[in-house]
mmCIF file of C-alpha atoms in Angstrom:
data_model
loop_
_atom_site.group_PDB
_atom_site.id
_atom_site.type_symbol
_atom_site.label_atom_id
_atom_site.label_comp_id
_atom_site.label_asym_id
_atom_site.label_seq_id
_atom_site.Cartn_x
_atom_site.Cartn_y
_atom_site.Cartn_z
ATOM 1 C CA MET O 1 -9.353 -18.818 -23.023
ATOM 2 C CA THR O 2 -10.701 -16.905 -20.025
ATOM 3 C CA GLN O 3 -8.071 -16.012 -17.441
ATOM 4 C CA ASN O 4 -8.980 -17.028 -13.888
ATOM 5 C CA TYR O 5 -7.277 -15.760 -10.739
ATOM 6 C CA GLU O 6 -7.350 -17.339 -7.286
ATOM 7 C CA ILE O 7 -8.065 -14.570 -4.750
ATOM 8 C CA ALA O 8 -7.925 -14.896 -0.973
ATOM 9 C CA VAL O 9 -10.297 -12.469 0.754
ATOM 10 C CA LEU O 10 -9.537 -11.418 4.333
ATOM 11 C CA PRO O 11 -12.251 -8.973 5.436
ATOM 12 C CA GLY O 12 -10.851 -8.704 8.970
ATOM 13 C CA ASP O 13 -12.251 -6.470 11.677
ATOM 14 C CA GLY O 14 -14.389 -3.369 12.135
ATOM 15 C CA ILE O 15 -15.249 -1.718 8.828
ATOM 16 C CA GLY O 16 -13.116 -4.247 6.948
ATOM 17 C CA PRO O 17 -16.002 -6.544 5.910
ATOM 18 C CA GLU O 18 -18.042 -3.543 4.745
ATOM 19 C CA VAL O 19 -15.412 -1.950 2.521
ATOM 20 C CA VAL O 20 -14.195 -5.306 1.195
ATOM 21 C CA GLY O 21 -17.791 -6.179 0.330
ATOM 22 C CA CYS O 22 -17.900 -3.041 -1.821
ATOM 23 C CA ALA O 23 -14.599 -3.951 -3.468
ATOM 24 C CA LEU O 24 -15.946 -7.408 -4.327
ATOM 25 C CA ALA O 25 -19.061 -5.871 -5.888
ATOM 26 C CA VAL O 26 -16.783 -3.755 -8.069
ATOM 27 C CA LEU O 27 -14.734 -6.858 -8.881
ATOM 28 C CA ASP O 28 -17.927 -8.566 -10.075
ATOM 29 C CA ALA O 29 -18.515 -5.620 -12.380
ATOM 30 C CA ALA O 30 -14.933 -5.661 -13.673
ATOM 31 C CA GLU O 31 -15.170 -9.374 -14.448
ATOM 32 C CA ALA O 32 -18.398 -8.845 -16.377
ATOM 33 C CA ARG O 33 -16.901 -5.959 -18.320
ATOM 34 C CA PHE O 34 -13.413 -7.272 -19.073
ATOM 35 C CA GLY O 35 -13.911 -11.024 -19.387
ATOM 36 C CA PHE O 36 -11.625 -12.494 -16.733
ATOM 37 C CA THR O 37 -12.840 -14.482 -13.727
ATOM 38 C CA THR O 38 -11.793 -14.977 -10.113
ATOM 39 C CA SER O 39 -12.181 -17.831 -7.675
ATOM 40 C CA ARG O 40 -12.442 -16.350 -4.183
ATOM 41 C CA THR O 41 -11.736 -17.913 -0.816
ATOM 42 C CA ALA O 42 -13.002 -16.083 2.256
ATOM 43 C CA ILE O 43 -10.600 -16.573 5.169
ATOM 44 C CA SER O 44 -11.415 -15.692 8.767
ATOM 45 C CA ALA O 45 -8.597 -13.739 10.384
ATOM 46 C CA GLY O 46 -8.363 -10.887 12.828
ATOM 47 C CA ALA O 47 -9.377 -10.039 16.351
ATOM 48 C CA SER O 48 -12.492 -12.190 16.617
ATOM 49 C CA GLN O 49 -10.727 -15.206 15.159
ATOM 50 C CA TYR O 50 -7.760 -14.697 17.475
ATOM 51 C CA LEU O 51 -9.944 -14.315 20.563
ATOM 52 C CA ALA O 52 -11.914 -17.436 19.676
ATOM 53 C CA THR O 53 -9.060 -19.708 18.613
ATOM 54 C CA GLY O 54 -5.706 -18.029 19.272
ATOM 55 C CA GLU O 55 -4.944 -18.293 15.553
ATOM 56 C CA LEU O 56 -2.690 -15.806 13.785
ATOM 57 C CA PHE O 57 -0.876 -15.914 10.439
ATOM 58 C CA ALA O 58 0.819 -19.285 10.932
ATOM 59 C CA GLU O 59 -2.522 -21.100 10.930
ATOM 60 C CA VAL O 60 -3.621 -19.718 7.546
ATOM 61 C CA ARG O 61 -0.257 -19.467 5.801
ATOM 62 C CA ASP O 62 -0.592 -22.630 3.729
ATOM 63 C CA GLU O 63 -4.104 -21.726 2.622
ATOM 64 C CA LEU O 64 -3.048 -18.208 1.582
ATOM 65 C CA GLN O 65 0.042 -19.482 -0.250
ATOM 66 C CA ARG O 66 -1.928 -21.160 -3.022
ATOM 67 C CA HIS O 67 -3.618 -17.922 -4.144
ATOM 68 C CA ASP O 68 -2.565 -15.409 -6.785
ATOM 69 C CA ALA O 69 -3.318 -12.400 -4.587
ATOM 70 C CA ILE O 70 -4.794 -11.396 -1.236
ATOM 71 C CA LEU O 71 -7.473 -8.722 -0.809
ATOM 72 C CA PHE O 72 -7.314 -7.471 2.779
ATOM 73 C CA GLY O 73 -9.768 -5.349 4.755
ATOM 74 C CA SER O 74 -8.505 -4.163 8.114
ATOM 75 C CA MET O 75 -7.328 -5.619 11.387
ATOM 76 C CA GLY O 76 -7.566 -4.363 14.937
ATOM 77 C CA ASP O 77 -9.900 -4.374 17.916
ATOM 78 C CA PRO O 78 -9.754 -2.777 21.389
ATOM 79 C CA ARG O 79 -10.187 -6.235 22.901
ATOM 80 C CA VAL O 80 -6.760 -7.317 21.634
ATOM 81 C CA ALA O 81 -3.626 -5.708 23.059
ATOM 82 C CA PRO O 82 -1.648 -3.580 20.573
ATOM 83 C CA GLY O 83 1.122 -5.501 18.818
ATOM 84 C CA ILE O 84 -0.427 -8.956 18.834
ATOM 85 C CA LEU O 85 -2.242 -8.731 15.516
ATOM 86 C CA GLU O 86 0.238 -6.320 13.968
ATOM 87 C CA ARG O 87 3.252 -8.551 14.636
ATOM 88 C CA GLY O 88 1.546 -11.921 14.674
ATOM 89 C CA PHE O 89 -0.312 -11.472 11.435
ATOM 90 C CA ILE O 90 0.464 -8.411 9.320
ATOM 91 C CA LEU O 91 4.246 -8.211 9.814
ATOM 92 C CA GLU O 92 4.513 -11.996 9.794
ATOM 93 C CA MET O 93 2.728 -12.179 6.445
ATOM 94 C CA ARG O 94 4.955 -9.496 4.922
ATOM 95 C CA GLN O 95 8.076 -11.372 5.988
ATOM 96 C CA ARG O 96 7.020 -14.970 5.317
ATOM 97 C CA PHE O 97 5.596 -14.083 1.900
ATOM 98 C CA ALA O 98 8.569 -11.812 1.095
ATOM 99 C CA GLN O 99 6.267 -8.891 0.366
ATOM 100 C CA ALA O 100 9.313 -6.731 -0.062
ATOM 101 C CA ALA O 101 7.795 -3.525 -1.430
ATOM 102 C CA ASN O 102 4.970 -1.564 0.113
ATOM 103 C CA VAL O 103 3.694 0.635 -2.708
ATOM 104 C CA ARG O 104 1.540 3.629 -1.809
ATOM 105 C CA PRO O 105 0.341 6.042 -4.492
ATOM 106 C CA VAL O 106 -0.072 9.605 -3.227
ATOM 107 C CA ARG O 107 -2.379 11.185 -5.764
ATOM 108 C CA LEU O 108 -4.794 14.066 -5.292
ATOM 109 C CA TYR O 109 -7.773 13.159 -7.430
ATOM 110 C CA PRO O 110 -10.004 15.768 -9.096
ATOM 111 C CA GLY O 111 -12.835 16.877 -6.806
ATOM 112 C CA VAL O 112 -11.214 15.540 -3.636
ATOM 113 C CA SER O 113 -10.639 18.051 -0.846
ATOM 114 C CA THR O 114 -7.160 18.471 0.623
ATOM 115 C CA PRO O 115 -6.073 20.452 3.686
ATOM 116 C CA ILE O 116 -3.147 21.876 1.702
ATOM 117 C CA SER O 117 -4.166 25.334 0.517
ATOM 118 C CA GLY O 118 -3.861 25.832 -3.218
ATOM 119 C CA LEU O 119 -2.813 22.265 -3.997
ATOM 120 C CA THR O 120 -4.144 20.989 -7.329
ATOM 121 C CA PRO O 121 -4.217 17.438 -8.743
ATOM 122 C CA ASP O 122 -1.590 18.202 -11.377
ATOM 123 C CA ARG O 123 0.916 18.930 -8.585
ATOM 124 C CA CYS O 124 0.326 15.794 -6.519
ATOM 125 C CA ASP O 125 1.044 12.486 -8.241
ATOM 126 C CA LEU O 126 3.824 10.423 -6.694
ATOM 127 C CA VAL O 127 4.470 6.909 -5.436
ATOM 128 C CA ILE O 128 6.205 5.998 -2.188
ATOM 129 C CA VAL O 129 7.970 2.629 -2.268
ATOM 130 C CA ARG O 130 8.678 1.461 1.261
ATOM 131 C CA GLU O 131 10.984 -1.412 2.164
ATOM 132 C CA ASN O 132 8.542 -3.768 3.835
ATOM 133 C CA THR O 133 10.404 -6.603 5.571
ATOM 134 C CA GLU O 134 13.400 -5.139 7.441
ATOM 135 C CA GLY O 135 14.384 -2.039 9.395
ATOM 136 C CA ALA O 136 13.178 -1.308 12.900
ATOM 137 C CA TYR O 137 10.069 -3.444 12.470
ATOM 138 C CA VAL O 138 11.840 -6.810 12.422
ATOM 139 C CA GLY O 139 14.289 -6.442 15.301
ATOM 140 C CA GLN O 140 12.793 -8.203 18.297
ATOM 141 C CA GLY O 141 14.287 -5.831 20.838
ATOM 142 C CA SER O 142 14.737 -6.475 24.541
ATOM 143 C CA THR O 143 14.096 -4.841 27.903
ATOM 144 C CA VAL O 144 15.932 -5.315 31.169
ATOM 145 C CA HIS O 145 14.885 -4.076 34.611
ATOM 146 C CA ALA O 146 11.350 -3.580 33.294
ATOM 147 C CA GLY O 147 9.044 -1.735 35.657
ATOM 148 C CA THR O 148 11.865 -0.066 37.580
ATOM 149 C CA GLU O 149 13.598 3.276 37.332
ATOM 150 C CA HIS O 150 16.562 1.431 35.807
ATOM 151 C CA ALA O 151 14.582 0.000 32.857
ATOM 152 C CA VAL O 152 16.545 -0.208 29.604
ATOM 153 C CA ALA O 153 14.951 -0.941 26.206
ATOM 154 C CA MET O 154 16.834 -1.847 23.032
ATOM 155 C CA GLN O 155 15.307 -2.016 19.553
ATOM 156 C CA GLU O 156 17.430 -2.967 16.547
ATOM 157 C CA SER O 157 17.098 -1.849 12.943
ATOM 158 C CA ILE O 158 18.154 -4.524 10.474
ATOM 159 C CA ASN O 159 19.227 -3.513 6.962
ATOM 160 C CA THR O 160 20.666 -5.989 4.466
ATOM 161 C CA ARG O 161 22.047 -5.235 1.031
ATOM 162 C CA ALA O 162 19.847 -7.923 -0.504
ATOM 163 C CA GLY O 163 16.715 -6.564 1.147
ATOM 164 C CA ILE O 164 17.468 -3.000 0.108
ATOM 165 C CA ALA O 165 18.465 -3.986 -3.415
ATOM 166 C CA ARG O 166 15.240 -5.766 -4.303
ATOM 167 C CA VAL O 167 13.063 -2.811 -3.337
ATOM 168 C CA VAL O 168 15.413 -0.223 -4.887
ATOM 169 C CA GLU O 169 15.472 -2.201 -8.142
ATOM 170 C CA PHE O 170 11.676 -2.200 -8.201
ATOM 171 C CA ALA O 171 11.579 1.547 -7.462
ATOM 172 C CA PHE O 172 13.917 2.261 -10.380
ATOM 173 C CA ARG O 173 11.824 0.120 -12.730
ATOM 174 C CA LEU O 174 8.715 1.989 -11.604
ATOM 175 C CA ALA O 175 10.389 5.378 -12.020
ATOM 176 C CA SER O 176 11.626 4.469 -15.512
ATOM 177 C CA ARG O 177 7.984 3.959 -16.574
ATOM 178 C CA ARG O 178 6.779 7.183 -14.952
ATOM 179 C CA ARG O 179 8.505 10.575 -14.917
ATOM 180 C CA ARG O 180 12.025 9.145 -14.547
ATOM 181 C CA LYS O 181 12.927 10.556 -11.159
ATOM 182 C CA LEU O 182 13.770 8.620 -7.997
ATOM 183 C CA THR O 183 14.269 10.153 -4.538
ATOM 184 C CA LEU O 184 15.945 8.295 -1.694
ATOM 185 C CA CYS O 185 14.500 9.345 1.672
ATOM 186 C CA HIS O 186 16.594 8.492 4.744
ATOM 187 C CA LYS O 187 18.522 10.138 7.590
ATOM 188 C CA THR O 188 22.103 9.628 6.473
ATOM 189 C CA ASN O 189 23.567 12.410 8.644
ATOM 190 C CA ILE O 190 22.562 10.562 11.834
ATOM 191 C CA LEU O 191 21.903 6.931 10.880
ATOM 192 C CA VAL O 192 25.262 6.752 9.159
ATOM 193 C CA ALA O 193 25.760 2.991 8.787
ATOM 194 C CA ALA O 194 22.306 2.196 7.445
ATOM 195 C CA GLY O 195 22.212 5.404 5.425
ATOM 196 C CA ARG O 196 25.490 4.682 3.667
ATOM 197 C CA LEU O 197 24.312 1.203 2.714
ATOM 198 C CA TRP O 198 21.090 2.592 1.238
ATOM 199 C CA GLN O 199 23.020 5.269 -0.672
ATOM 200 C CA GLN O 200 25.502 2.732 -2.050
ATOM 201 C CA VAL O 201 22.768 0.393 -3.253
ATOM 202 C CA VAL O 202 20.906 3.270 -4.925
ATOM 203 C CA ALA O 203 24.117 4.392 -6.633
ATOM 204 C CA ASP O 204 24.990 0.880 -7.808
ATOM 205 C CA ILE O 205 21.556 0.042 -9.193
ATOM 206 C CA GLY O 206 21.087 3.553 -10.547
ATOM 207 C CA ALA O 207 24.008 2.958 -12.889
ATOM 208 C CA ASP O 208 21.741 0.573 -14.803
ATOM 209 C CA TYR O 209 19.075 3.275 -15.164
ATOM 210 C CA PRO O 210 20.926 6.302 -16.566
ATOM 211 C CA GLU O 211 17.636 7.801 -17.756
ATOM 212 C CA VAL O 212 16.357 8.113 -14.147
ATOM 213 C CA GLU O 213 17.379 11.225 -12.197
ATOM 214 C CA VAL O 214 18.380 10.416 -8.605
ATOM 215 C CA ASP O 215 17.695 12.763 -5.695
ATOM 216 C CA TYR O 216 18.111 12.548 -1.917
ATOM 217 C CA VAL O 217 16.032 14.073 0.920
ATOM 218 C CA HIS O 218 16.393 13.647 4.692
ATOM 219 C CA VAL O 219 13.201 12.267 6.197
ATOM 220 C CA ASP O 220 12.636 15.342 8.363
ATOM 221 C CA ALA O 221 13.004 17.570 5.300
ATOM 222 C CA MET O 222 10.577 15.294 3.476
ATOM 223 C CA CYS O 223 7.929 16.141 6.071
ATOM 224 C CA PHE O 224 8.382 19.774 5.041
ATOM 225 C CA HIS O 225 8.635 19.357 1.272
ATOM 226 C CA LEU O 226 5.917 16.747 0.762
ATOM 227 C CA PRO O 227 2.944 18.917 1.828
ATOM 228 C CA LEU O 228 4.257 22.099 0.206
ATOM 229 C CA THR O 229 5.823 20.874 -3.043
ATOM 230 C CA PRO O 230 4.655 17.327 -3.770
ATOM 231 C CA GLU O 231 5.310 17.955 -7.465
ATOM 232 C CA ARG O 232 9.010 17.699 -6.627
ATOM 233 C CA PHE O 233 8.646 13.919 -6.273
ATOM 234 C CA ASP O 234 7.902 11.061 -8.647
ATOM 235 C CA VAL O 235 9.013 7.788 -7.008
ATOM 236 C CA VAL O 236 10.290 7.935 -3.423
ATOM 237 C CA VAL O 237 12.110 4.912 -1.994
ATOM 238 C CA THR O 238 12.671 4.645 1.740
ATOM 239 C CA ASP O 239 13.092 2.268 4.654
ATOM 240 C CA ASN O 240 10.354 0.582 6.639
ATOM 241 C CA LEU O 241 9.974 3.006 9.543
ATOM 242 C CA PHE O 242 10.353 6.224 7.561
ATOM 243 C CA GLY O 243 7.985 4.878 4.928
ATOM 244 C CA ASP O 244 5.329 4.110 7.506
ATOM 245 C CA ILE O 245 5.406 7.722 8.680
ATOM 246 C CA ILE O 246 5.631 9.671 5.425
ATOM 247 C CA THR O 247 2.941 7.616 3.697
ATOM 248 C CA ASP O 248 0.438 8.633 6.366
ATOM 249 C CA LEU O 249 1.467 12.237 5.740
ATOM 250 C CA GLY O 250 0.891 11.568 2.062
ATOM 251 C CA ALA O 251 -2.588 10.221 2.820
ATOM 252 C CA VAL O 252 -3.515 13.479 4.547
ATOM 253 C CA ILE O 253 -2.287 15.480 1.556
ATOM 254 C CA GLN O 254 -4.326 13.422 -0.916
ATOM 255 C CA GLY O 255 -7.544 13.820 1.047
ATOM 256 C CA GLY O 256 -7.512 11.403 3.966
ATOM 257 C CA LEU O 257 -7.282 7.733 4.837
ATOM 258 C CA GLY O 258 -10.536 6.991 3.047
ATOM 259 C CA VAL O 259 -8.946 7.516 -0.377
ATOM 260 C CA ALA O 260 -5.479 6.099 0.322
ATOM 261 C CA THR O 261 -4.488 2.599 -0.707
ATOM 262 C CA SER O 262 -1.490 0.288 -0.809
ATOM 263 C CA ALA O 263 0.054 -2.850 -2.248
ATOM 264 C CA ASN O 264 2.414 -5.219 -0.427
ATOM 265 C CA LEU O 265 4.258 -6.797 -3.316
ATOM 266 C CA ASN O 266 6.099 -10.070 -3.519
ATOM 267 C CA LEU O 267 8.576 -9.357 -6.297
ATOM 268 C CA ASP O 268 9.809 -12.831 -7.201
ATOM 269 C CA GLY O 269 6.607 -14.830 -7.639
ATOM 270 C CA SER O 270 7.287 -17.061 -4.646
ATOM 271 C CA ALA O 271 4.151 -16.036 -2.728
ATOM 272 C CA PRO O 272 1.024 -13.905 -3.191
ATOM 273 C CA SER O 273 1.013 -10.141 -2.844
ATOM 274 C CA MET O 274 -1.474 -8.410 -0.543
ATOM 275 C CA PHE O 275 -3.619 -5.339 -1.274
ATOM 276 C CA GLU O 276 -5.301 -3.128 1.317
ATOM 277 C CA ALA O 277 -6.596 0.338 2.098
ATOM 278 C CA ILE O 278 -4.322 2.023 4.626
ATOM 279 C CA HIS O 279 -7.054 2.943 7.088
ATOM 280 C CA GLY O 280 -7.595 0.933 10.252
ATOM 281 C CA SER O 281 -10.598 -1.035 11.417
ATOM 282 C CA ALA O 282 -12.418 2.077 12.775
ATOM 283 C CA PRO O 283 -14.622 0.114 15.195
ATOM 284 C CA ASP O 284 -16.406 3.304 16.232
ATOM 285 C CA ILE O 285 -18.136 3.566 12.835
ATOM 286 C CA ALA O 286 -18.427 -0.131 11.990
ATOM 287 C CA GLY O 287 -21.975 -0.953 10.957
ATOM 288 C CA THR O 288 -23.048 2.679 10.563
ATOM 289 C CA GLY O 289 -22.635 2.871 6.792
ATOM 290 C CA GLY O 290 -20.313 5.843 7.249
ATOM 291 C CA ALA O 291 -17.070 4.237 6.063
ATOM 292 C CA ASN O 292 -15.662 5.374 2.731
ATOM 293 C CA PRO O 293 -14.924 2.242 0.649
ATOM 294 C CA SER O 294 -12.818 4.103 -1.919
ATOM 295 C CA GLY O 295 -9.463 3.075 -0.435
ATOM 296 C CA ALA O 296 -10.474 -0.589 -0.497
ATOM 297 C CA ILE O 297 -11.784 -0.300 -4.060
ATOM 298 C CA LEU O 298 -8.562 1.368 -5.155
ATOM 299 C CA SER O 299 -6.658 -1.504 -3.532
ATOM 300 C CA LEU O 300 -8.689 -3.787 -5.782
ATOM 301 C CA ALA O 301 -7.503 -1.686 -8.726
ATOM 302 C CA LEU O 302 -3.902 -2.093 -7.547
ATOM 303 C CA MET O 303 -4.463 -5.834 -7.341
ATOM 304 C CA LEU O 304 -5.853 -5.955 -10.875
ATOM 305 C CA GLY O 305 -2.887 -3.954 -12.120
ATOM 306 C CA HIS O 306 -0.472 -6.346 -10.439
ATOM 307 C CA LEU O 307 -2.247 -9.334 -11.978
ATOM 308 C CA GLY O 308 -1.819 -7.771 -15.408
ATOM 309 C CA GLU O 309 -5.414 -6.626 -15.915
ATOM 310 C CA GLY O 310 -4.390 -3.055 -16.694
ATOM 311 C CA ALA O 311 -7.566 -2.013 -18.527
ATOM 312 C CA ALA O 312 -9.758 -3.234 -15.662
ATOM 313 C CA ALA O 313 -7.501 -1.512 -13.122
ATOM 314 C CA ALA O 314 -7.742 1.794 -14.974
ATOM 315 C CA ALA O 315 -11.525 1.520 -15.243
ATOM 316 C CA VAL O 316 -11.946 0.793 -11.535
ATOM 317 C CA GLU O 317 -9.710 3.713 -10.598
ATOM 318 C CA ALA O 318 -11.470 6.098 -12.977
ATOM 319 C CA ALA O 319 -14.919 5.060 -11.734
ATOM 320 C CA THR O 320 -13.826 5.578 -8.140
ATOM 321 C CA VAL O 321 -12.437 9.020 -8.969
ATOM 322 C CA GLN O 322 -15.646 9.939 -10.765
ATOM 323 C CA VAL O 323 -17.785 9.054 -7.750
ATOM 324 C CA LEU O 324 -15.412 10.761 -5.310
ATOM 325 C CA GLY O 325 -15.767 13.942 -7.297
ATOM 326 C CA GLU O 326 -19.532 13.759 -6.985
ATOM 327 C CA LEU O 327 -19.662 13.259 -3.212
ATOM 328 C CA PRO O 328 -20.241 16.271 -0.983
ATOM 329 C CA ALA O 329 -17.821 14.871 1.588
ATOM 330 C CA LEU O 330 -15.415 11.981 1.806
ATOM 331 C CA SER O 331 -16.589 10.163 4.935
ATOM 332 C CA GLY O 332 -18.958 10.085 7.837
ATOM 333 C CA PRO O 333 -22.574 11.265 8.051
ATOM 334 C CA GLY O 334 -21.969 14.080 5.539
ATOM 335 C CA MET O 335 -21.002 11.673 2.799
ATOM 336 C CA GLY O 336 -24.568 11.667 1.466
ATOM 337 C CA LEU O 337 -24.369 8.015 0.455
ATOM 338 C CA THR O 338 -23.856 4.950 2.612
ATOM 339 C CA THR O 339 -20.832 2.681 2.262
ATOM 340 C CA ASP O 340 -22.794 0.162 0.205
ATOM 341 C CA GLU O 341 -24.330 2.865 -1.992
ATOM 342 C CA VAL O 342 -20.911 4.277 -2.866
ATOM 343 C CA GLY O 343 -19.684 0.791 -3.739
ATOM 344 C CA ALA O 344 -22.769 0.068 -5.849
ATOM 345 C CA ARG O 345 -22.394 3.342 -7.714
ATOM 346 C CA ILE O 346 -18.763 2.656 -8.593
ATOM 347 C CA ALA O 347 -19.632 -0.892 -9.631
ATOM 348 C CA ALA O 348 -22.380 0.354 -11.942
ATOM 349 C CA ILE O 349 -20.002 2.753 -13.711
ATOM 350 C CA VAL O 350 -17.480 -0.038 -14.232
ATOM 351 C CA ARG O 351 -20.127 -2.490 -15.446
ATOM 352 C CA ASP O 352 -21.614 0.014 -17.903
ATOM 353 C CA GLY O 353 -18.222 0.985 -19.303
ATOM 354 C CA ALA O 354 -18.920 4.591 -18.344
ATOM 355 C CA ALA O 355 -15.636 5.251 -16.533
ATOM 356 C CA ASP O 356 -13.678 8.144 -17.996
ATOM 357 C CA THR O 357 -10.104 6.864 -17.886
ATOM 358 C CA ALA O 358 -8.898 10.310 -18.956
ATOM 359 C CA LEU O 359 -9.506 11.355 -15.347
ATOM 360 C CA VAL O 360 -6.368 9.462 -14.310
ATOM 361 C CA PRO O 361 -3.780 9.409 -17.101
ATOM 362 C CA ASP O 362 -0.418 7.766 -16.435
ATOM 363 C CA SER O 363 -1.819 5.744 -13.564
ATOM 364 C CA VAL O 364 0.437 3.771 -11.260
ATOM 365 C CA LEU O 365 -2.159 1.024 -11.512
ATOM 366 C CA THR O 366 -1.628 0.479 -15.213
ATOM 367 C CA THR O 367 2.097 0.837 -14.648
ATOM 368 C CA LEU O 368 1.881 -2.064 -12.225
ATOM 369 C CA ALA O 369 0.190 -4.037 -14.965
ATOM 370 C CA GLU O 370 3.253 -3.439 -17.129
ATOM 371 C CA LEU O 371 5.518 -4.538 -14.274
ATOM 372 C CA ALA O 372 3.411 -7.581 -13.360
ATOM 373 C CA ARG O 373 5.246 -10.873 -13.386
ATOM 374 C CA PRO O 374 4.383 -13.178 -16.326
#
C-alpha cells in the first residue's frame, strides 16, 4: 500500500516561493522514484497576508495541525516592523506545536567553498541541536520610562527541566547513532542558575547513554573552536539564544546560508514538525533567479528523513551535493544557473536514480529516518 503524507506548504515572502517551488519539483521526482505520495496544502502566510488581513499564526493553526509536516520558505518584509512576524508566527508556531528541537546540520559538502582556509569536508560534519521553545526568546520582557534617560528594559530567560530534558534526550539519541559524542554549549561560569540546570540534566540523561562521550564548551569558546576545529564536535546541544548564534556561524563555515538547512521537530507526535532553509526572505534578489534553492531542497530531505523516507532523503541530499559541486559559485549572478534551473537539475538526478549516495555517507538525514516516530 502506497504511503501518503499530508504536507502543508508555506512559501512565505521574498525568495521563499521560488526556493520552495524548487523543493516541490524535487519532491515530485522523489515520489516518482521511491513510490510514496504527498497531498499538499498551500497556505498563505507572511508579510503580504499580514498586511492584507492582520492574520498571523493563530489564524492558520488549526489548518496546519492536521498535516504530517510543514515545508516553510521564508518570512520577512521591510514593510512589516521587526518582531511582528518573528514572534507572531515563527516563535508562536514553535511553541504551540511544541517544536522542541531545532536541528541544524553543519556539513561542508564536497566542492562547496568555505572561507575557512584548509578546511576539508572530512573535518566538518556535525549537528547542532538547539532548544527551540524556551530561553530568552519566550520571556515577554518589559520596559519602564521608555523614551527617557531613565529607561529600564528587562528580558527574562526561562529554562525548565522538562524543556531541557526533551531536547537533551533527543540529542543523546542522535549522538548514539552518529559518532557517539555530545557537547553541551552554554555559559555556566556566568549564567550559573541556568547553566547548572542544563549540566544536571545532561548528566542525568547521559547516565542512560554510557556509550556517548560528554563534553562541555563555553559559548564564547565555541565561537573560536567551531571555525578552526569543527572535527572536534559531533552533536552539540545548546539553549535557544546560543543556538541561534552558533548555527549562523556554522552556516558560514559550511559555505553560506544558501546551503544551510534546519528542522524544527515536534518530538512527541502531538503536532507537525516544520522544515526550512535558514536564510531569510532576501527581498533584494526576489524574482531575479539568483537565489540558491539548495537550503530549501535540503530541508525537504530533512523532512523526508523525519517522515521515515530515509532512502528518498539520502537521494535528495546526494543529488543536491552533486549539483553544488558542479556550480561555479553558490549564489547570485555568478551561479551560472537560475534558481529554477538548479532545482530542475537536482530533480532530474533524483528522478533518474543518478544520485551518488556515497557522496554523503552517515547522513543526519537518514539518521532522522531511524529516529522518526512510528
